[in-house]
Amino acid sequence: MRLKISEWIATCFKVGYLPFAPGTWGSVFAILLWWVLLKDLNTYIFGAIIIIFLLIGIVVSNIIIDQSGDHDPSYIIIDELVGQWLALFLIPDGFFNIAISFILFRFFDIIKPWPIRLIEKLPKGLGVMSDDLTAGLITLILIQIINIYLF
């Protein structure tokens, strides 16, 4: 039962099992959830939700990793959910910013430049979640810089 619940949460209700590029589907799912449920929330509440989902993601990832023996199964996409949400945190309004958030986050999550590759080596669920959190943070910072200096 614990494994089944963890799987549902870690795969974002089985979205992680969609064919081809589950991480990209996870980011799309995160943006859709954000658009429908979270974009108009108070900043502090949205920040708290990100932290809560980060902690839940670490726990459910640990459970799945312990059961599967795989150190980072591709169907775990709660890390993309949290990372993409962080990339959307404090985002200025507009489709451009949402699109840039998606593109930059996917770029950093796939390419994994330093320090993301280093952080990915943390143990189990902490590593699974932390590399995407870092990609989201870098994206958030870049979007803020783009908006300050280009607009």
CSV table of N, CA and C in Angstrom, one decimal:
chain,number,residue,atom,x,y,z
A,1,MET,N,0.8,-1.2,0.0
A,1,MET,CA,0.0,0.0,0.0
A,1,MET,C,0.9,1.3,0.0
A,2,ARG,N,1.9,1.3,0.9
A,2,ARG,CA,2.8,2.4,0.9
A,2,ARG,C,3.5,2.6,-0.4
A,3,LEU,N,3.9,1.6,-1.0
A,3,LEU,CA,4.6,1.7,-2.3
A,3,LEU,C,3.6,2.2,-3.4
A,4,LYS,N,2.4,1.7,-3.4
A,4,LYS,CA,1.4,2.2,-4.4
A,4,LYS,C,1.1,3.7,-4.3
A,5,ILE,N,0.9,4.1,-3.0
A,5,ILE,CA,0.7,5.5,-2.8
A,5,ILE,C,1.9,6.4,-3.2
A,6,SER,N,3.1,5.9,-2.8
A,6,SER,CA,4.3,6.6,-3.2
A,6,SER,C,4.5,6.7,-4.7
A,7,GLU,N,4.1,5.6,-5.4
A,7,GLU,CA,4.2,5.6,-6.9
A,7,GLU,C,3.2,6.6,-7.5
A,8,TRP,N,2.0,6.7,-7.0
A,8,TRP,CA,1.0,7.6,-7.5
A,8,TRP,C,1.5,9.1,-7.3
A,9,ILE,N,2.1,9.3,-6.2
A,9,ILE,CA,2.6,10.7,-5.9
A,9,ILE,C,3.9,11.0,-6.7
A,10,ALA,N,4.8,10.1,-6.7
A,10,ALA,CA,6.1,10.3,-7.4
A,10,ALA,C,5.9,10.4,-8.9
A,11,THR,N,4.9,9.7,-9.5
A,11,THR,CA,4.7,9.8,-10.9
A,11,THR,C,3.7,10.8,-11.3
A,12,CYS,N,3.2,11.6,-10.3
A,12,CYS,CA,2.2,12.6,-10.5
A,12,CYS,C,1.0,12.0,-11.2
A,13,PHE,N,0.4,11.1,-10.5
A,13,PHE,CA,-0.8,10.4,-10.9
A,13,PHE,C,-0.6,9.7,-12.3
A,14,LYS,N,0.6,9.0,-12.4
A,14,LYS,CA,1.0,8.2,-13.5
A,14,LYS,C,1.4,9.0,-14.8
A,15,VAL,N,1.5,10.3,-14.7
A,15,VAL,CA,2.0,11.1,-15.8
A,15,VAL,C,3.4,10.7,-16.1
A,16,GLY,N,4.2,10.3,-15.1
A,16,GLY,CA,5.6,9.8,-15.4
A,16,GLY,C,5.7,8.6,-16.2
A,17,TYR,N,4.6,7.9,-16.5
A,17,TYR,CA,4.6,6.7,-17.3
A,17,TYR,C,4.3,7.1,-18.8
A,18,LEU,N,4.0,8.3,-19.1
A,18,LEU,CA,3.7,8.7,-20.5
A,18,LEU,C,5.0,8.4,-21.3
A,19,PRO,N,4.8,8.0,-22.6
A,19,PRO,CA,5.9,7.6,-23.4
A,19,PRO,C,6.8,8.8,-23.8
A,20,PHE,N,8.0,8.6,-24.0
A,20,PHE,CA,9.0,9.6,-24.5
A,20,PHE,C,9.1,10.8,-23.6
A,21,ALA,N,10.2,11.0,-23.0
A,21,ALA,CA,10.5,12.2,-22.2
A,21,ALA,C,9.6,12.5,-21.0
A,22,PRO,N,9.5,11.6,-20.0
A,22,PRO,CA,8.6,11.8,-18.9
A,22,PRO,C,8.9,13.0,-18.1
A,23,GLY,N,10.2,13.5,-18.1
A,23,GLY,CA,10.5,14.7,-17.4
A,23,GLY,C,9.8,15.9,-18.0
A,24,THR,N,9.8,15.9,-19.3
A,24,THR,CA,9.1,17.0,-20.0
A,24,THR,C,7.6,17.0,-19.8
A,25,TRP,N,7.0,15.8,-19.8
A,25,TRP,CA,5.6,15.7,-19.4
A,25,TRP,C,5.4,16.2,-18.0
A,26,GLY,N,6.4,15.9,-17.1
A,26,GLY,CA,6.3,16.4,-15.7
A,26,GLY,C,6.3,17.9,-15.6
A,27,SER,N,7.1,18.5,-16.4
A,27,SER,CA,7.1,20.0,-16.4
A,27,SER,C,5.8,20.6,-17.0
A,28,VAL,N,5.3,20.0,-18.1
A,28,VAL,CA,4.0,20.4,-18.6
A,28,VAL,C,2.9,20.3,-17.6
A,29,PHE,N,2.9,19.1,-16.9
A,29,PHE,CA,1.9,18.9,-15.8
A,29,PHE,C,2.0,19.9,-14.7
A,30,ALA,N,3.3,20.3,-14.4
A,30,ALA,CA,3.5,21.3,-13.3
A,30,ALA,C,3.0,22.6,-13.7
A,31,ILE,N,3.2,23.0,-15.0
A,31,ILE,CA,2.8,24.3,-15.5
A,31,ILE,C,1.2,24.3,-15.5
A,32,LEU,N,0.6,23.3,-16.0
A,32,LEU,CA,-0.8,23.2,-16.0
A,32,LEU,C,-1.4,23.3,-14.6
A,33,LEU,N,-0.9,22.6,-13.6
A,33,LEU,CA,-1.3,22.6,-12.3
A,33,LEU,C,-1.1,24.0,-11.7
A,34,TRP,N,0.0,24.6,-12.0
A,34,TRP,CA,0.3,26.0,-11.5
A,34,TRP,C,-0.7,27.0,-12.1
A,35,TRP,N,-1.0,26.9,-13.4
A,35,TRP,CA,-1.9,27.8,-14.1
A,35,TRP,C,-3.3,27.7,-13.5
A,36,VAL,N,-3.8,26.5,-13.2
A,36,VAL,CA,-5.1,26.3,-12.8
A,36,VAL,C,-5.3,26.5,-11.3
A,37,LEU,N,-4.3,26.1,-10.5
A,37,LEU,CA,-4.5,26.1,-9.0
A,37,LEU,C,-3.6,27.1,-8.2
A,38,LEU,N,-2.4,27.4,-8.7
A,38,LEU,CA,-1.4,28.0,-7.9
A,38,LEU,C,-1.0,29.4,-8.3
A,39,LYS,N,-1.1,29.8,-9.5
A,39,LYS,CA,-0.5,31.1,-10.0
A,39,LYS,C,-1.1,32.3,-9.2
A,40,ASP,N,-2.3,32.3,-8.7
A,40,ASP,CA,-2.8,33.4,-8.0
A,40,ASP,C,-2.7,33.4,-6.5
A,41,LEU,N,-2.0,32.3,-6.0
A,41,LEU,CA,-1.9,32.2,-4.6
A,41,LEU,C,-0.9,33.2,-4.0
A,42,ASN,N,-1.1,33.5,-2.7
A,42,ASN,CA,-0.2,34.3,-2.0
A,42,ASN,C,1.2,33.7,-2.1
A,43,THR,N,2.2,34.6,-2.3
A,43,THR,CA,3.6,34.1,-2.5
A,43,THR,C,4.1,33.2,-1.3
A,44,TYR,N,3.7,33.5,-0.1
A,44,TYR,CA,4.2,32.7,1.0
A,44,TYR,C,3.5,31.3,1.0
A,45,ILE,N,2.3,31.2,0.6
A,45,ILE,CA,1.6,30.0,0.5
A,45,ILE,C,2.2,29.1,-0.6
A,46,PHE,N,2.4,29.7,-1.8
A,46,PHE,CA,3.0,29.0,-2.9
A,46,PHE,C,4.4,28.5,-2.5
A,47,GLY,N,5.2,29.3,-1.8
A,47,GLY,CA,6.5,28.9,-1.3
A,47,GLY,C,6.4,27.7,-0.4
A,48,ALA,N,5.4,27.8,0.5
A,48,ALA,CA,5.2,26.7,1.5
A,48,ALA,C,4.8,25.4,0.7
A,49,ILE,N,4.0,25.5,-0.3
A,49,ILE,CA,3.6,24.3,-1.1
A,49,ILE,C,4.8,23.7,-1.8
A,50,ILE,N,5.7,24.5,-2.3
A,50,ILE,CA,6.9,24.0,-3.0
A,50,ILE,C,7.7,23.2,-1.9
A,51,ILE,N,7.9,23.8,-0.7
A,51,ILE,CA,8.7,23.1,0.3
A,51,ILE,C,8.0,21.8,0.7
A,52,ILE,N,6.7,21.8,0.9
A,52,ILE,CA,6.0,20.6,1.3
A,52,ILE,C,6.1,19.5,0.2
A,53,PHE,N,6.0,19.9,-1.0
A,53,PHE,CA,6.1,18.9,-2.1
A,53,PHE,C,7.5,18.4,-2.3
A,54,LEU,N,8.5,19.3,-2.0
A,54,LEU,CA,9.9,18.9,-2.0
A,54,LEU,C,10.1,17.8,-0.9
A,55,LEU,N,9.6,18.0,0.3
A,55,LEU,CA,9.8,17.0,1.4
A,55,LEU,C,9.1,15.7,1.0
A,56,ILE,N,7.8,15.8,0.5
A,56,ILE,CA,7.1,14.6,0.1
A,56,ILE,C,7.8,13.9,-1.0
A,57,GLY,N,8.4,14.6,-1.9
A,57,GLY,CA,9.1,14.0,-3.0
A,57,GLY,C,10.3,13.3,-2.6
A,58,ILE,N,11.1,13.8,-1.6
A,58,ILE,CA,12.2,13.0,-1.0
A,58,ILE,C,11.8,11.7,-0.4
A,59,VAL,N,10.7,11.8,0.3
A,59,VAL,CA,10.2,10.5,1.0
A,59,VAL,C,9.7,9.5,0.0
A,60,VAL,N,8.8,9.9,-0.9
A,60,VAL,CA,8.3,8.9,-1.9
A,60,VAL,C,9.4,8.4,-2.8
A,61,SER,N,10.4,9.3,-3.2
A,61,SER,CA,11.5,8.8,-4.0
A,61,SER,C,12.3,7.8,-3.3
A,62,ASN,N,12.6,8.0,-2.0
A,62,ASN,CA,13.3,7.0,-1.2
A,62,ASN,C,12.6,5.7,-1.2
A,63,ILE,N,11.3,5.7,-1.1
A,63,ILE,CA,10.5,4.4,-1.0
A,63,ILE,C,10.7,3.7,-2.4
A,64,ILE,N,10.5,4.4,-3.5
A,64,ILE,CA,10.6,3.8,-4.8
A,64,ILE,C,12.0,3.3,-5.1
A,65,ILE,N,13.0,4.1,-4.8
A,65,ILE,CA,14.4,3.7,-5.0
A,65,ILE,C,14.7,2.5,-4.2
A,66,ASP,N,14.3,2.4,-2.9
A,66,ASP,CA,14.5,1.3,-2.1
A,66,ASP,C,13.9,0.0,-2.7
A,67,GLN,N,12.7,0.1,-3.2
A,67,GLN,CA,12.0,-1.0,-3.8
A,67,GLN,C,12.5,-1.4,-5.2
A,68,SER,N,12.9,-0.4,-6.0
A,68,SER,CA,13.3,-0.7,-7.4
A,68,SER,C,14.8,-1.0,-7.5
A,69,GLY,N,15.6,-0.4,-6.6
A,69,GLY,CA,17.0,-0.6,-6.8
A,69,GLY,C,17.6,0.4,-7.8
A,70,ASP,N,16.8,1.1,-8.5
A,70,ASP,CA,17.2,2.1,-9.5
A,70,ASP,C,17.5,3.4,-8.7
A,71,HIS,N,18.6,4.1,-9.0
A,71,HIS,CA,19.0,5.3,-8.2
A,71,HIS,C,18.2,6.5,-8.6
A,72,ASP,N,17.6,6.5,-9.8
A,72,ASP,CA,16.8,7.7,-10.3
A,72,ASP,C,15.9,7.2,-11.4
A,73,PRO,N,14.8,6.5,-11.1
A,73,PRO,CA,13.9,6.0,-12.1
A,73,PRO,C,13.3,7.2,-12.9
A,74,SER,N,13.3,7.1,-14.2
A,74,SER,CA,12.8,8.2,-15.1
A,74,SER,C,11.3,8.5,-14.8
A,75,TYR,N,10.5,7.5,-14.4
A,75,TYR,CA,9.1,7.7,-14.1
A,75,TYR,C,8.8,8.6,-12.9
A,76,ILE,N,9.8,8.8,-12.0
A,76,ILE,CA,9.6,9.7,-10.9
A,76,ILE,C,9.7,11.1,-11.5
A,77,ILE,N,8.6,11.8,-11.4
A,77,ILE,CA,8.6,13.2,-12.0
A,77,ILE,C,8.2,14.2,-11.0
A,78,ILE,N,8.0,13.8,-9.7
A,78,ILE,CA,7.7,14.9,-8.7
A,78,ILE,C,8.8,15.9,-8.6
A,79,ASP,N,10.0,15.4,-9.0
A,79,ASP,CA,11.2,16.4,-9.0
A,79,ASP,C,11.0,17.4,-10.0
A,80,GLU,N,10.5,17.1,-11.2
A,80,GLU,CA,10.2,18.1,-12.2
A,80,GLU,C,9.1,19.0,-11.8
A,81,LEU,N,8.1,18.5,-11.1
A,81,LEU,CA,7.0,19.3,-10.6
A,81,LEU,C,7.5,20.3,-9.7
A,82,VAL,N,8.3,20.0,-8.7
A,82,VAL,CA,8.8,20.9,-7.8
A,82,VAL,C,9.8,21.9,-8.4
A,83,GLY,N,10.7,21.4,-9.3
A,83,GLY,CA,11.7,22.3,-9.9
A,83,GLY,C,11.0,23.3,-10.8
A,84,GLN,N,10.0,22.8,-11.6
A,84,GLN,CA,9.3,23.7,-12.5
A,84,GLN,C,8.5,24.8,-11.7
A,85,TRP,N,7.9,24.3,-10.6
A,85,TRP,CA,7.2,25.3,-9.7
A,85,TRP,C,8.1,26.3,-9.2
A,86,LEU,N,9.3,25.9,-8.8
A,86,LEU,CA,10.3,26.9,-8.3
A,86,LEU,C,10.7,27.9,-9.4
A,87,ALA,N,10.8,27.4,-10.7
A,87,ALA,CA,11.1,28.2,-11.8
A,87,ALA,C,10.0,29.2,-12.1
A,88,LEU,N,8.7,28.9,-11.7
A,88,LEU,CA,7.6,29.7,-11.9
A,88,LEU,C,7.3,30.7,-10.7
A,89,PHE,N,8.1,30.5,-9.6
A,89,PHE,CA,7.9,31.2,-8.4
A,89,PHE,C,8.3,32.7,-8.7
A,90,LEU,N,7.4,33.6,-8.3
A,90,LEU,CA,7.6,35.1,-8.5
A,90,LEU,C,7.8,35.5,-9.9
A,91,ILE,N,7.3,34.6,-10.8
A,91,ILE,CA,7.5,34.9,-12.3
A,91,ILE,C,6.6,36.1,-12.7
A,92,PRO,N,7.1,37.0,-13.4
A,92,PRO,CA,6.3,38.1,-13.9
A,92,PRO,C,5.2,37.6,-14.9
A,93,ASP,N,4.1,38.2,-15.0
A,93,ASP,CA,3.0,37.8,-15.8
A,93,ASP,C,3.4,37.7,-17.3
A,94,GLY,N,2.8,36.8,-18.0
A,94,GLY,CA,3.0,36.8,-19.5
A,94,GLY,C,3.4,35.4,-20.0
A,95,PHE,N,2.9,35.1,-21.2
A,95,PHE,CA,3.2,33.8,-21.8
A,95,PHE,C,4.7,33.7,-22.0
A,96,PHE,N,5.4,34.8,-22.4
A,96,PHE,CA,6.8,34.7,-22.7
A,96,PHE,C,7.6,34.2,-21.5
A,97,ASN,N,7.3,34.7,-20.3
A,97,ASN,CA,8.0,34.2,-19.1
A,97,ASN,C,7.7,32.8,-18.8
A,98,ILE,N,6.5,32.3,-19.0
A,98,ILE,CA,6.1,30.9,-18.8
A,98,ILE,C,6.9,30.1,-19.7
A,99,ALA,N,6.9,30.5,-21.0
A,99,ALA,CA,7.6,29.7,-22.0
A,99,ALA,C,9.1,29.6,-21.7
A,100,ILE,N,9.7,30.8,-21.4
A,100,ILE,CA,11.1,30.8,-21.0
A,100,ILE,C,11.4,30.0,-19.8
A,101,SER,N,10.5,30.0,-18.8
A,101,SER,CA,10.7,29.2,-17.6
A,101,SER,C,10.7,27.7,-18.0
A,102,PHE,N,9.8,27.3,-18.9
A,102,PHE,CA,9.8,25.9,-19.3
A,102,PHE,C,11.1,25.5,-20.0
A,103,ILE,N,11.4,26.3,-21.0
A,103,ILE,CA,12.6,26.0,-21.9
A,103,ILE,C,13.9,26.0,-21.0
A,104,LEU,N,14.1,27.0,-20.2
A,104,LEU,CA,15.3,27.1,-19.4
A,104,LEU,C,15.3,25.9,-18.4
A,105,PHE,N,14.2,25.7,-17.7
A,105,PHE,CA,14.2,24.6,-16.7
A,105,PHE,C,14.5,23.2,-17.4
A,106,ARG,N,13.9,22.9,-18.5
A,106,ARG,CA,14.2,21.7,-19.2
A,106,ARG,C,15.6,21.6,-19.7
A,107,PHE,N,16.2,22.7,-20.2
A,107,PHE,CA,17.6,22.8,-20.6
A,107,PHE,C,18.5,22.4,-19.4
A,108,PHE,N,18.3,23.1,-18.3
A,108,PHE,CA,19.2,22.8,-17.1
A,108,PHE,C,19.0,21.4,-16.6
A,109,ASP,N,17.7,20.9,-16.6
A,109,ASP,CA,17.4,19.6,-16.1
A,109,ASP,C,18.0,18.5,-17.0
A,110,ILE,N,18.0,18.7,-18.3
A,110,ILE,CA,18.6,17.7,-19.2
A,110,ILE,C,20.1,17.8,-19.3
A,111,ILE,N,20.7,19.0,-19.5
A,111,ILE,CA,22.1,19.2,-19.7
A,111,ILE,C,22.9,19.0,-18.3
A,112,LYS,N,22.3,19.4,-17.2
A,112,LYS,CA,22.8,19.3,-15.9
A,112,LYS,C,24.3,19.8,-15.8
A,113,PRO,N,24.4,21.2,-16.1
A,113,PRO,CA,25.7,21.8,-15.9
A,113,PRO,C,26.1,21.8,-14.4
A,114,TRP,N,27.3,22.2,-14.1
A,114,TRP,CA,27.7,22.4,-12.7
A,114,TRP,C,26.9,23.5,-12.2
A,115,PRO,N,26.4,23.5,-11.0
A,115,PRO,CA,26.5,22.5,-9.9
A,115,PRO,C,25.4,21.4,-9.9
A,116,ILE,N,24.6,21.4,-10.9
A,116,ILE,CA,23.4,20.5,-10.9
A,116,ILE,C,23.9,19.1,-10.9
A,117,ARG,N,24.9,18.8,-11.8
A,117,ARG,CA,25.5,17.4,-11.9
A,117,ARG,C,26.1,17.0,-10.5
A,118,LEU,N,26.7,17.9,-9.8
A,118,LEU,CA,27.3,17.6,-8.5
A,118,LEU,C,26.2,17.3,-7.5
A,119,ILE,N,25.2,18.1,-7.5
A,119,ILE,CA,24.1,17.9,-6.5
A,119,ILE,C,23.3,16.7,-6.8
A,120,GLU,N,23.2,16.3,-8.0
A,120,GLU,CA,22.5,15.0,-8.4
A,120,GLU,C,23.1,13.8,-7.7
A,121,LYS,N,24.3,13.9,-7.3
A,121,LYS,CA,25.0,12.8,-6.7
A,121,LYS,C,24.7,12.6,-5.2
A,122,LEU,N,23.9,13.5,-4.6
A,122,LEU,CA,23.4,13.3,-3.3
A,122,LEU,C,22.6,12.0,-3.2
A,123,PRO,N,22.5,11.4,-2.0
A,123,PRO,CA,21.9,10.1,-1.9
A,123,PRO,C,20.4,10.1,-2.2
A,124,LYS,N,20.0,9.0,-2.8
A,124,LYS,CA,18.6,8.7,-3.0
A,124,LYS,C,17.6,9.8,-3.3
A,125,GLY,N,16.5,9.9,-2.6
A,125,GLY,CA,15.5,10.9,-2.9
A,125,GLY,C,16.0,12.4,-2.8
A,126,LEU,N,17.0,12.6,-1.9
A,126,LEU,CA,17.6,13.9,-1.8
A,126,LEU,C,18.3,14.3,-3.1
A,127,GLY,N,19.0,13.4,-3.8
A,127,GLY,CA,19.6,13.7,-5.0
A,127,GLY,C,18.6,13.9,-6.2
A,128,VAL,N,17.6,13.0,-6.2
A,128,VAL,CA,16.6,13.1,-7.2
A,128,VAL,C,15.9,14.4,-7.2
A,129,MET,N,15.6,14.9,-6.0
A,129,MET,CA,14.8,16.2,-5.9
A,129,MET,C,15.7,17.4,-6.0
A,130,SER,N,16.9,17.3,-5.4
A,130,SER,CA,17.8,18.5,-5.3
A,130,SER,C,18.3,19.0,-6.7
A,131,ASP,N,18.6,18.1,-7.6
A,131,ASP,CA,19.1,18.5,-8.9
A,131,ASP,C,18.1,19.3,-9.6
A,132,ASP,N,16.8,18.9,-9.6
A,132,ASP,CA,15.7,19.7,-10.2
A,132,ASP,C,15.4,21.0,-9.5
A,133,LEU,N,15.5,20.9,-8.2
A,133,LEU,CA,15.4,22.1,-7.4
A,133,LEU,C,16.4,23.2,-7.8
A,134,THR,N,17.6,22.7,-8.0
A,134,THR,CA,18.7,23.6,-8.4
A,134,THR,C,18.5,24.1,-9.8
A,135,ALA,N,18.0,23.3,-10.7
A,135,ALA,CA,17.7,23.7,-12.1
A,135,ALA,C,16.6,24.8,-12.0
A,136,GLY,N,15.6,24.6,-11.1
A,136,GLY,CA,14.5,25.5,-11.0
A,136,GLY,C,15.0,26.8,-10.4
A,137,LEU,N,15.9,26.8,-9.5
A,137,LEU,CA,16.4,28.0,-8.8
A,137,LEU,C,17.3,28.8,-9.9
A,138,ILE,N,18.1,28.1,-10.6
A,138,ILE,CA,18.9,28.8,-11.7
A,138,ILE,C,17.9,29.5,-12.7
A,139,THR,N,16.9,28.7,-13.1
A,139,THR,CA,15.9,29.3,-14.0
A,139,THR,C,15.2,30.5,-13.4
A,140,LEU,N,14.8,30.4,-12.2
A,140,LEU,CA,14.2,31.5,-11.5
A,140,LEU,C,15.0,32.8,-11.5
A,141,ILE,N,16.3,32.6,-11.2
A,141,ILE,CA,17.2,33.7,-11.1
A,141,ILE,C,17.4,34.3,-12.5
A,142,LEU,N,17.6,33.5,-13.5
A,142,LEU,CA,17.8,34.0,-14.9
A,142,LEU,C,16.5,34.7,-15.4
A,143,ILE,N,15.3,34.2,-15.1
A,143,ILE,CA,14.1,34.9,-15.5
A,143,ILE,C,14.0,36.3,-14.9
A,144,GLN,N,14.4,36.4,-13.6
A,144,GLN,CA,14.4,37.7,-13.0
A,144,GLN,C,15.4,38.6,-13.6
A,145,ILE,N,16.6,38.1,-13.9
A,145,ILE,CA,17.6,38.9,-14.6
A,145,ILE,C,17.1,39.4,-16.0
A,146,ILE,N,16.6,38.5,-16.7
A,146,ILE,CA,16.0,38.8,-18.1
A,146,ILE,C,15.0,39.9,-18.0
A,147,ASN,N,14.1,39.8,-17.0
A,147,ASN,CA,13.0,40.8,-16.8
A,147,ASN,C,13.5,42.1,-16.3
A,148,ILE,N,14.6,42.1,-15.5
A,148,ILE,CA,15.1,43.4,-15.0
A,148,ILE,C,15.9,44.1,-16.1
A,149,TYR,N,16.7,43.4,-16.9
A,149,TYR,CA,17.6,44.1,-17.8
A,149,TYR,C,17.0,44.1,-19.3
A,150,LEU,N,16.1,43.3,-19.6
A,150,LEU,CA,15.6,43.4,-21.0
A,150,LEU,C,14.2,44.0,-21.1
A,151,PHE,N,13.5,44.1,-20.0
A,151,PHE,CA,12.1,44.6,-20.1
A,151,PHE,C,11.9,45.8,-19.2
